[in-house]
Each structure stands twice: as C-alpha cells, then as structure tokens.
Tab-separated table of C-alpha atoms and ligand atoms in Angstrom:
chain	number	residue	atom	x	y	z
A	1	MET	CA	294.629	221.131	128.640
A	2	SER	CA	297.613	218.871	128.046
A	3	GLU	CA	300.118	219.507	125.319
A	4	THR	CA	299.075	216.350	123.437
A	5	SER	CA	295.541	217.570	122.929
A	6	VAL	CA	296.968	220.609	121.153
A	7	GLN	CA	299.011	218.336	118.882
A	8	VAL	CA	296.191	217.368	116.553
A	9	PRO	CA	295.567	216.204	113.892
A	10	ASP	CA	297.357	212.863	113.624
A	11	ALA	CA	299.139	211.840	110.400
A	12	THR	CA	295.820	210.940	108.714
A	13	GLY	CA	294.128	214.164	109.674
A	14	HIS	CA	292.069	213.012	112.671
A	15	PHE	CA	291.106	215.371	115.435
A	16	GLY	CA	289.878	212.660	117.797
A	17	GLN	CA	286.971	211.056	115.972
A	18	PHE	CA	286.624	213.983	113.588
A	19	GLY	CA	288.346	214.985	110.342
A	20	GLY	CA	290.027	212.444	108.059
A	21	MET	CA	290.112	212.107	104.262
A	22	PHE	CA	286.716	211.276	102.756
A	23	VAL	CA	287.537	211.879	99.087
A	24	PRO	CA	287.437	210.024	95.765
A	25	GLU	CA	290.299	207.533	95.255
A	26	THR	CA	291.936	209.764	92.614
A	27	LEU	CA	292.469	212.524	95.164
A	28	MET	CA	294.134	210.422	97.836
A	29	ALA	CA	297.647	210.511	96.289
A	30	PRO	CA	297.577	214.237	95.469
A	31	LEU	CA	296.306	215.086	98.987
A	32	GLN	CA	299.126	213.049	100.451
A	33	GLU	CA	301.576	214.842	98.169
A	34	LEU	CA	300.151	218.153	99.373
A	35	ALA	CA	300.484	217.110	103.034
A	36	ASP	CA	304.094	216.027	102.411
A	37	GLU	CA	304.995	219.283	100.628
A	38	TYR	CA	303.330	221.208	103.435
A	39	GLU	CA	305.507	219.416	106.006
A	40	ARG	CA	308.606	220.295	104.005
A	41	ALA	CA	307.498	223.905	103.656
A	42	ARG	CA	306.758	224.119	107.381
A	43	ALA	CA	310.349	223.063	108.138
A	44	ASP	CA	311.885	225.416	105.554
A	45	PRO	CA	313.066	228.785	106.896
A	46	GLU	CA	312.985	230.220	103.373
A	47	PHE	CA	309.241	229.445	103.122
A	48	HIS	CA	308.594	231.258	106.395
A	49	ARG	CA	310.754	234.172	105.382
A	50	GLU	CA	308.829	234.659	102.115
A	51	LEU	CA	305.472	234.217	103.824
A	52	GLU	CA	306.302	236.682	106.560
A	53	ASP	CA	307.530	239.219	104.013
A	54	LEU	CA	304.285	238.933	102.038
A	55	LEU	CA	302.105	239.062	105.148
A	56	ARG	CA	303.852	242.219	106.263
A	57	ASN	CA	304.371	244.146	103.070
A	58	TYR	CA	301.540	242.883	100.847
A	59	CYS	CA	298.759	242.002	103.273
A	60	GLY	CA	299.377	244.568	106.024
A	61	ARG	CA	300.398	242.499	109.043
A	62	PRO	CA	300.665	242.755	111.961
A	63	THR	CA	297.087	243.949	112.366
A	64	PRO	CA	296.432	246.241	115.340
A	65	LEU	CA	294.911	245.038	118.602
A	66	TYR	CA	292.626	247.961	119.255
A	67	PHE	CA	291.173	248.927	122.645
A	68	ALA	CA	287.489	249.716	122.023
A	69	GLU	CA	287.266	252.476	124.597
A	70	ARG	CA	283.835	253.877	123.898
A	71	TRP	CA	282.225	250.486	123.487
A	72	THR	CA	283.837	249.311	126.726
A	73	GLU	CA	282.469	252.378	128.501
A	74	MET	CA	279.025	251.915	127.040
A	75	LEU	CA	278.763	248.273	128.116
A	76	GLY	CA	280.242	249.087	131.545
A	77	GLY	CA	282.225	245.920	132.208
A	78	ALA	CA	285.174	244.069	130.753
A	79	ARG	CA	287.845	245.850	128.717
A	80	ILE	CA	287.204	244.991	125.052
A	81	TYR	CA	289.994	244.652	122.503
A	82	LEU	CA	289.362	244.074	118.802
A	83	LYS	CA	291.843	242.168	116.645
A	84	ARG	CA	291.660	244.178	113.458
A	85	GLU	CA	291.730	241.562	110.658
A	86	ASP	CA	289.327	243.897	108.842
A	87	LEU	CA	292.293	246.114	108.063
A	88	LEU	CA	294.052	243.461	105.974
A	89	HIS	CA	294.341	243.685	102.191
A	90	THR	CA	291.022	242.576	100.597
A	91	GLY	CA	289.225	243.292	103.865
A	92	ALA	CA	289.222	240.093	105.895
A	93	HIS	CA	291.350	237.375	107.437
A	94	LYS	CA	290.986	235.144	104.343
A	95	ILE	CA	294.126	236.518	102.651
A	96	ASN	CA	296.305	234.905	105.419
A	97	ASN	CA	295.357	231.490	104.087
A	98	ALA	CA	295.146	232.352	100.396
A	99	ILE	CA	298.691	233.736	100.352
A	100	GLY	CA	300.107	230.738	102.223
A	101	GLN	CA	298.463	228.279	99.865
A	102	ALA	CA	299.592	230.228	96.788
A	103	LEU	CA	303.173	229.860	98.032
A	104	LEU	CA	302.583	226.128	98.436
A	105	ALA	CA	301.172	225.900	94.896
A	106	LYS	CA	304.358	227.556	93.660
A	107	ARG	CA	306.432	224.916	95.476
A	108	LEU	CA	304.317	222.188	93.976
A	109	GLY	CA	304.873	223.601	90.511
A	110	LYS	CA	301.150	224.066	89.946
A	111	LYS	CA	300.231	227.005	87.727
A	112	ARG	CA	296.468	226.767	87.836
A	113	ILE	CA	294.362	227.524	90.915
A	114	ILE	CA	290.726	226.718	91.608
A	115	ALA	CA	288.621	227.854	94.515
A	116	GLU	CA	285.035	227.950	95.681
A	117	THR	CA	283.314	230.997	97.113
A	118	GLY	CA	280.019	231.842	98.779
A	119	ALA	CA	279.810	235.575	99.343
A	120	GLY	CA	282.848	236.072	97.193
A	121	GLN	CA	285.358	237.002	99.932
A	122	HIS	CA	287.461	233.877	99.558
A	123	GLY	CA	287.161	234.157	95.774
A	124	VAL	CA	288.503	237.725	95.907
A	125	ALA	CA	291.376	236.759	98.219
A	126	THR	CA	292.244	233.862	95.886
A	127	ALA	CA	291.952	235.972	92.704
A	128	THR	CA	294.226	238.523	94.388
A	129	VAL	CA	297.030	236.144	95.247
A	130	CYS	CA	296.766	234.543	91.808
A	131	ALA	CA	297.300	237.922	90.184
A	132	ARG	CA	300.221	238.518	92.559
A	133	PHE	CA	301.875	235.215	91.599
A	134	GLY	CA	300.828	235.072	87.916
A	135	LEU	CA	298.695	231.966	88.366
A	136	GLU	CA	295.639	231.077	86.334
A	137	CYS	CA	292.521	231.298	88.503
A	138	VAL	CA	289.072	229.732	88.240
A	139	VAL	CA	286.512	230.420	90.957
A	140	TYR	CA	283.316	228.380	91.250
A	141	MET	CA	280.383	230.331	92.600
A	142	GLY	CA	276.659	229.537	92.878
A	143	ALA	CA	274.595	231.400	90.301
A	144	VAL	CA	272.359	232.724	93.099
A	145	ASP	CA	275.391	234.002	95.041
A	146	MET	CA	276.767	235.612	91.850
A	147	GLU	CA	273.614	237.629	91.562
A	148	ARG	CA	273.627	238.615	95.257
A	149	GLN	CA	277.349	239.509	95.197
A	150	ALA	CA	277.750	241.120	91.838
A	151	LEU	CA	280.382	243.516	93.150
A	152	ASN	CA	282.677	240.698	94.273
A	153	VAL	CA	282.189	238.935	90.931
A	154	ALA	CA	283.396	242.111	89.203
A	155	ARG	CA	286.341	242.355	91.600
A	156	MET	CA	287.450	238.802	90.814
A	157	GLU	CA	287.091	239.451	87.055
A	158	LEU	CA	289.076	242.673	87.261
A	159	LEU	CA	291.814	240.692	89.012
A	160	GLY	CA	291.937	238.394	86.023
A	161	ALA	CA	290.016	235.396	87.416
A	162	GLU	CA	287.370	233.423	85.605
A	163	VAL	CA	284.191	233.070	87.696
A	164	ARG	CA	282.195	229.941	86.753
A	165	PRO	CA	278.519	229.976	87.681
A	166	VAL	CA	277.140	226.793	89.356
A	167	THR	CA	273.439	226.231	88.783
A	168	ALA	CA	272.945	222.830	90.487
A	169	GLY	CA	270.737	222.466	93.623
A	170	GLN	CA	270.368	225.669	95.645
A	171	ALA	CA	273.096	227.260	93.430
A	172	THR	CA	275.035	228.452	96.475
A	173	LEU	CA	278.238	227.512	98.344
A	174	LYS	CA	277.697	223.779	98.880
A	175	GLU	CA	277.172	223.215	95.158
A	176	ALA	CA	280.141	225.433	94.328
A	177	VAL	CA	282.363	223.217	96.537
A	178	ASN	CA	281.067	220.097	94.719
A	179	GLU	CA	281.906	221.648	91.369
A	180	ALA	CA	285.403	222.677	92.511
A	181	MET	CA	285.987	219.094	93.726
A	182	ARG	CA	284.872	217.754	90.395
A	183	ASP	CA	287.275	220.054	88.558
A	184	TRP	CA	290.094	218.999	90.888
A	185	VAL	CA	289.552	215.280	90.316
A	186	ALA	CA	290.046	215.914	86.607
A	187	SER	CA	292.868	218.506	86.817
A	188	VAL	CA	294.881	217.699	89.910
A	189	GLU	CA	298.145	217.145	87.940
A	190	THR	CA	298.325	220.862	87.083
A	191	THR	CA	295.990	222.452	89.587
A	192	HIS	CA	295.980	223.365	93.284
A	193	TYR	CA	292.658	223.831	95.110
A	194	ILE	CA	292.826	226.747	97.557
A	195	LEU	CA	290.134	225.769	100.045
A	196	GLY	CA	288.741	228.735	101.925
A	197	SER	CA	288.168	227.567	105.470
A	198	ALA	CA	289.377	225.087	108.093
A	199	LEU	CA	287.261	222.430	106.385
A	200	GLY	CA	287.439	219.589	103.881
A	201	SER	CA	289.825	216.654	103.714
A	202	HIS	CA	293.152	216.468	105.467
A	203	PRO	CA	295.500	218.332	105.178
A	204	PHE	CA	293.280	221.401	104.623
A	205	PRO	CA	291.857	221.866	108.174
A	206	MET	CA	295.384	221.722	109.623
A	207	MET	CA	296.983	223.845	106.898
A	208	VAL	CA	294.330	226.541	106.911
A	209	ARG	CA	294.498	226.660	110.706
A	210	ASP	CA	298.266	227.052	110.642
A	211	PHE	CA	298.091	229.920	108.141
A	212	HIS	CA	295.649	231.733	110.395
A	213	ARG	CA	297.508	231.094	113.715
A	214	VAL	CA	299.298	234.369	113.099
A	215	ILE	CA	296.116	236.071	114.342
A	216	GLY	CA	296.386	234.483	117.781
A	217	LEU	CA	300.160	234.698	117.978
A	218	GLU	CA	300.079	238.447	117.337
A	219	ALA	CA	297.120	238.990	119.693
A	220	ARG	CA	298.986	237.163	122.419
A	221	ALA	CA	302.112	239.261	122.125
A	222	GLN	CA	300.048	242.473	121.772
A	223	ILE	CA	297.934	241.915	124.856
A	224	MET	CA	301.022	240.983	126.929
A	225	GLU	CA	302.548	244.277	125.849
A	226	ARG	CA	299.402	246.338	126.550
A	227	GLU	CA	298.039	244.637	129.680
A	228	GLY	CA	300.916	242.514	130.911
A	229	ARG	CA	298.740	239.428	131.091
A	230	LEU	CA	296.646	236.993	129.011
A	231	PRO	CA	293.002	237.768	128.254
A	232	ASP	CA	290.129	236.177	130.165
A	233	LEU	CA	287.955	235.593	127.105
A	234	LEU	CA	288.405	235.145	123.375
A	235	VAL	CA	285.442	235.519	121.026
A	236	ALA	CA	285.170	234.773	117.315
A	237	CYS	CA	282.473	233.956	114.783
A	238	VAL	CA	282.466	230.449	113.301
A	239	GLY	CA	281.538	229.613	109.719
A	240	GLY	CA	283.921	226.857	108.645
A	241	GLY	CA	285.938	228.042	111.569
A	242	SER	CA	289.163	229.477	110.190
A	243	ASN	CA	289.264	232.932	111.851
A	244	ALA	CA	288.227	231.389	115.145
A	245	ILE	CA	290.782	228.595	115.190
A	246	GLY	CA	293.454	231.079	114.103
A	247	LEU	CA	292.746	233.231	117.133
A	248	PHE	CA	292.102	230.390	119.608
A	249	HIS	CA	294.846	227.917	118.770
A	250	PRO	CA	297.867	229.647	120.302
A	251	PHE	CA	295.905	229.955	123.621
A	252	LEU	CA	294.580	226.385	123.848
A	253	GLY	CA	297.203	225.388	126.358
A	254	ASP	CA	296.308	228.315	128.628
A	255	GLY	CA	293.591	226.846	130.803
A	256	ALA	CA	292.545	230.224	132.260
A	257	VAL	CA	291.650	231.669	128.856
A	258	ARG	CA	287.968	231.009	128.055
A	259	MET	CA	287.018	230.796	124.369
A	260	VAL	CA	283.639	231.187	122.776
A	261	GLY	CA	282.801	230.471	119.116
A	262	VAL	CA	279.653	232.134	117.793
A	263	GLU	CA	277.645	230.401	115.063
A	264	ALA	CA	274.847	231.835	112.949
A	265	GLY	CA	271.495	231.521	114.643
A	266	GLY	CA	269.710	232.973	111.598
A	267	GLU	CA	266.027	233.481	112.199
A	268	GLY	CA	266.118	231.179	115.238
A	269	ILE	CA	266.908	227.518	115.914
A	270	ARG	CA	264.330	225.877	113.633
A	271	PRO	CA	265.104	223.521	110.735
A	272	GLU	CA	266.432	225.375	107.664
A	273	LYS	CA	266.412	228.759	109.446
A	274	HIS	CA	269.945	228.783	110.890
A	275	ALA	CA	273.507	227.486	110.485
A	276	ALA	CA	274.387	226.653	114.115
A	277	ARG	CA	275.766	223.168	113.822
A	278	PHE	CA	276.028	222.600	117.567
A	279	GLN	CA	272.331	223.469	117.999
A	280	GLY	CA	270.663	220.261	116.888
A	281	GLY	CA	273.344	219.144	114.456
A	282	LYS	CA	274.689	215.634	114.210
A	283	LEU	CA	277.830	213.668	113.336
A	284	GLY	CA	278.233	213.099	109.615
A	285	VAL	CA	280.471	213.365	106.584
A	286	LEU	CA	280.380	216.297	104.150
A	287	GLN	CA	282.821	217.319	101.451
A	288	GLY	CA	285.828	215.382	102.671
A	289	THR	CA	285.554	215.503	106.446
A	290	LYS	CA	283.732	213.904	109.343
A	291	THR	CA	282.254	216.532	111.610
A	292	TRP	CA	279.134	218.100	113.114
A	293	LEU	CA	276.637	219.115	110.503
A	294	LEU	CA	272.998	219.961	109.923
A	295	ALA	CA	271.125	217.044	108.412
A	296	ASP	CA	267.661	215.545	108.609
A	297	ASP	CA	266.850	212.110	110.017
A	298	ASP	CA	267.652	210.492	106.656
A	299	GLY	CA	271.075	212.100	106.663
A	300	GLN	CA	270.193	214.589	103.941
A	301	ILE	CA	272.038	217.874	104.364
A	302	GLU	CA	269.578	220.541	105.543
A	303	LEU	CA	269.159	223.977	104.024
A	304	THR	CA	270.720	226.693	106.129
A	305	HIS	CA	270.123	230.387	106.596
A	306	SER	CA	272.109	233.322	107.836
A	307	VAL	CA	272.079	237.032	107.109
A	308	SER	CA	275.874	236.647	106.652
A	309	ALA	CA	276.859	234.444	103.698
A	310	GLY	CA	280.223	233.602	105.264
A	311	LEU	CA	278.559	231.733	108.153
A	312	ASP	CA	275.893	230.053	106.028
A	313	TYR	CA	277.245	226.516	105.699
A	314	ALA	CA	275.930	223.154	106.928
A	315	ALA	CA	279.178	221.763	108.377
A	316	ILE	CA	281.745	223.074	110.890
A	317	GLY	CA	285.487	222.513	110.699
A	318	PRO	CA	286.512	219.206	112.353
A	319	GLU	CA	288.874	220.756	114.873
A	320	HIS	CA	285.978	222.778	116.328
A	321	ALA	CA	283.936	219.553	116.617
A	322	TYR	CA	286.869	218.137	118.569
A	323	LEU	CA	287.293	221.168	120.820
A	324	HIS	CA	283.540	221.132	121.445
A	325	ASP	CA	283.735	217.469	122.450
A	326	LEU	CA	286.628	218.228	124.789
A	327	GLY	CA	284.688	221.128	126.325
A	328	ARG	CA	287.730	223.357	125.732
A	329	VAL	CA	285.821	225.863	123.572
A	330	GLU	CA	282.212	226.875	124.189
A	331	TYR	CA	279.900	227.444	121.220
A	332	THR	CA	276.878	229.652	121.175
A	333	TYR	CA	274.956	231.474	118.471
A	334	ALA	CA	273.746	234.953	117.570
A	335	THR	CA	270.623	235.461	115.438
A	336	ASP	CA	270.410	237.715	112.391
A	337	ASP	CA	268.763	240.375	114.564
A	338	ASP	CA	271.454	240.113	117.256
A	339	ALA	CA	274.169	240.508	114.622
A	340	LEU	CA	272.470	243.510	112.984
A	341	ALA	CA	272.038	245.205	116.375
A	342	ALA	CA	275.739	244.638	117.113
A	343	PHE	CA	276.652	245.909	113.652
A	344	ARG	CA	274.875	249.164	114.487
A	345	GLU	CA	276.297	249.362	118.005
A	346	VAL	CA	279.942	248.903	116.950
A	347	SER	CA	279.571	251.205	113.936
A	348	ARG	CA	278.185	254.023	116.038
A	349	THR	CA	280.374	253.705	119.119
A	350	GLU	CA	283.712	252.864	117.475
A	351	GLY	CA	283.451	254.054	113.905
A	352	ILE	CA	284.113	250.576	112.584
A	353	LEU	CA	281.683	248.842	110.213
A	354	PRO	CA	282.081	245.131	111.018
A	355	ALA	CA	281.447	242.392	108.468
A	356	LEU	CA	278.099	240.782	109.256
A	357	GLU	CA	280.028	237.594	110.071
A	358	SER	CA	282.163	239.420	112.619
A	359	ALA	CA	279.042	241.130	113.957
A	360	HIS	CA	277.981	237.725	115.331
A	361	ALA	CA	281.020	237.705	117.589
A	362	MET	CA	280.367	241.345	118.527
A	363	ALA	CA	276.786	240.393	119.502
A	364	TYR	CA	278.085	237.949	122.036
A	365	VAL	CA	280.547	240.519	123.425
A	366	SER	CA	277.686	242.992	123.682
A	367	LYS	CA	275.657	240.472	125.647
A	368	VAL	CA	278.299	239.457	128.197
A	369	ALA	CA	280.781	242.316	128.633
A	370	GLY	CA	278.601	244.298	131.083
A	371	ASP	CA	278.338	241.277	133.409
A	372	LEU	CA	282.117	240.892	133.670
A	373	PRO	CA	284.216	243.034	136.081
A	374	PRO	CA	286.151	246.025	134.711
A	375	SER	CA	289.356	244.078	135.432
A	376	ALA	CA	288.425	241.420	132.868
A	377	ILE	CA	289.863	241.440	129.352
A	378	ILE	CA	288.077	240.282	126.198
A	379	ILE	CA	289.676	239.929	122.789
A	380	ALA	CA	287.119	239.660	119.946
A	381	ASN	CA	288.147	238.965	116.367
A	382	MET	CA	287.025	241.588	113.889
A	383	SER	CA	287.385	239.051	111.071
A	384	GLY	CA	286.414	241.417	108.272
A	385	ARG	CA	285.112	244.833	107.305
A	386	GLY	CA	281.510	245.579	106.615
A	387	ASP	CA	281.920	247.353	103.295
A	388	LYS	CA	280.599	244.309	101.444
A	389	ASP	CA	277.511	244.296	103.672
A	390	VAL	CA	276.544	247.930	103.462
A	391	GLU	CA	273.620	247.379	101.159
A	392	GLN	CA	272.139	244.598	103.248
A	393	ALA	CA	272.723	246.329	106.595
A	394	ALA	CA	271.189	249.545	105.246
A	395	LYS	CA	268.141	247.662	104.096
A	396	TYR	CA	267.542	246.330	107.640
A	397	LEU	CA	268.883	249.190	109.736
A	398	LEU	CA	267.989	252.263	107.731
A	399	GLY	CA	264.825	251.102	105.993
A	400	PRO	CA	262.176	251.837	108.640
A	401	GLN	CA	263.988	255.012	109.781
A	402	ARG	CA	264.052	256.303	106.207
A	403	GLN	CA	260.376	255.569	105.768
A	404	GLY	CA	259.706	257.515	108.985
A	405	ASP	CA	261.612	260.586	107.709
B	1	LIG	C1	284.437	233.963	105.370
B	1	LIG	C2	284.348	234.842	106.572
B	1	LIG	C3	284.075	234.316	107.839
B	1	LIG	C4	283.714	232.889	108.087
B	1	LIG	O1	284.727	231.978	107.801
B	1	LIG	P1	285.549	231.241	108.927
B	1	LIG	O2	286.319	230.222	108.147
B	1	LIG	O3	284.626	230.626	109.924
B	1	LIG	O4	286.455	232.279	109.523
B	1	LIG	C5	284.011	235.188	108.919
B	1	LIG	N1	284.268	236.491	108.736
B	1	LIG	C6	284.534	237.040	107.551
B	1	LIG	C7	284.767	238.485	107.441
B	1	LIG	C8	284.586	236.229	106.400
B	1	LIG	O5	284.828	236.805	105.195
C-alpha cells in the first residue's frame, strides 16, 4: 500500500468516496473550528505531553501485549497475542478517545460536554473524563438501553453526569445520536460533543482514529521487542470501528500484515437479525457520514441485532468502508453463538473475561489459528473486559447447565 493511501482523509474528511460532512448548516462552522483546533493541538508538543501523561497515569497505558499461551496450545497453531485494552481505566479502549476529546474541549473553552451511548460504555468513559476535568456532562441514552444497562446508568450518575432518556423510535443508540445532534445544534457555542466511535461527520472519524492509534503503535513496538518481527495477522471487532482502526492504522503501510475486522453476525445474515454492514449493506448517508450501512430498498435504515450492544449499529466508520474498497482490510462476521463460545473459551483457558464485543474478534481467532503454522503471529485486540456482560453471558452459558444440576 502506498503512503498516500494512508494519508486520508482529505481536508473535507473524505476517505475516497466515503466520509464527508453531512450535517445541518449550523454545524458546519463549529465542525470546521473543531477541525482547525485539532490541527493546532496535533502540532502542539504541550498537548501531546499532557495527553501522554494522562494516558499513562490516569488511564493505565501502555497496556500489556499478552502472549495467550494456553489458548495458543489449545488451538495448536499460530502464536496468539492479546492487546489488553480491557485493563484500561473504565474497562475498554473508549477512554483513549474520551480523554483526548476532553483535552480538546478544554482548548476550545467549552465547559459543557454531551455524548451518546448505547450500552453505556462510552457514556461512562465520557462521564469519567468530565469529572476529571470539571466539565458539565449530559449523556443521551435510549430508554430501552437504560433499562438493559442500569448499572452503567448508575455509574454515570455517580460520576456526576446527567443521563437523559430518549424514547423516540426503537429507543436505542441511533435515536440517542439524533438527540445528541439536536442538542448540539442548539448549544454548540458552549458545548463539545464527544462522539464515541470513528463515525459521524468530519473531523470525528479522523480524530477518534488518531486518539486510538496508540493501540497499534504500542502493539507494534511490543511485538518487535517480543518476537523481533511484525505480526502476520491483526484481528479486531468492528462496531463503529474505533478499536479496529486504532490497532490497524499504524500497520497499513506494511503489506505483509493481514488485517481482519469482525462485524456482528447476530442470529445470522438475515434482514434485521445482524449488524454486519459488509454482508448485504449498501452505500448511504447516516448521521453525518457517507458509508456502508444496512438499509432496505427504499433507503430506510434497517433494524439491527447483536448480543453485544457495542457492535449493534447500522453504519460502519467511513475509513473502514474505504479500506474494504481498497481490499487492504478483510471483513468477516461472527454470530452471537460464535461470540459466546469464544467468550467461554477465552475465559476458561486464559482467565480473562472478554467483553462480548471483543469476543467476536476472539471467535475469528479461534476459527483460524489452528490452520496457521506455529511460526505465525496473531495480535487480537481485547477491546474491553466482560464484567459488564456477566449477566448476559451467564444467562446463555450457565443457564442450561444450571438447570441440569
Ligand atoms: C464500544 C465497544 C466496541 C465497539 O466500538 P468500536 O468503535 O467499533 O471499537 C468494541 N469493544 C468494546 C469493549 C466496546 O466497549
């Protein structure tokens, strides 16, 4: 891959034909202001110094690159390394982005933060950094999700955030994003919107990616130290695509490194039963960006399903659409059942409960590692910990066994 293809997006946020700025007129100027401030921050050593200090001492970076010895032995093929983003403060990669954007909000002089959240993970990360910086925090969350994720709602409230229920439509993530956008249109003078994935209008997909690149940069240095060479395969789950692009991006120029993004196959590839945008999706515009999404023949956004809320979204980040078009990254899917089986496998062989999102990446590793030679090296991103999913996993994995007791 040439250097130029790594140098996306362009000044208006285009990754090839994808991305861009599909927002109401009132947001164009503030988004440009955000992009300009981000460019200044990116060139400012003081910004990097402060960010690095927080990532190290507040968030817990660098995260380990852990050799999964027992799992490798069990699968009998490639050497499997796990990038332990699950060990970060608040339990997932999301804090990398939330902390970076909070620093930007400070530079912009904005004292109020809004965010959207599905399962609550991004809401918790945002509420956390707002407490840390003394910023007012409002999190929009679908009423249905609030009920399903009551623990995360309580976490956000304990951190001092206001959680606003959204009751429109399906009352889940898509509606929460709409509501956050509506707030922002009215409040943009005083308010920064901390978007939670590599999605939405420019400059968010680029900015969120850059804040997560630390995952790939660390992994690269760590594998060179451990193995003296680059990995053969990188694997990550893809919701909006932030943990995946963070791991992949620093390796894009290394042609010999294969990369696989794993989407949510839900109950199988049938309308409304999955969230795998590259399985029957189409080109369209949703919530600020042009990308691959799941829509019906009239262009109506389809319902989606996944056992993991973090992967349950109708659109994929525009840079992934671009990398898919280029053929640089391969995309596949794991079903709910595949992910749950991998959840059990990794828990029992390694003593690590993966987030159900991360378990989708683990499912792919479980499928292919045994067919690769023992000399091969895989790095899989453990994007988050499974504590939040214990109830759900127990229902599926312990239910029948308990009944049999
Ligand atoms: C939110 C989340 C994801 C999905 O989001 P991406 O932007 O695709 O990374 C994956 N894993 C965990 C643990 C999450 O919390």
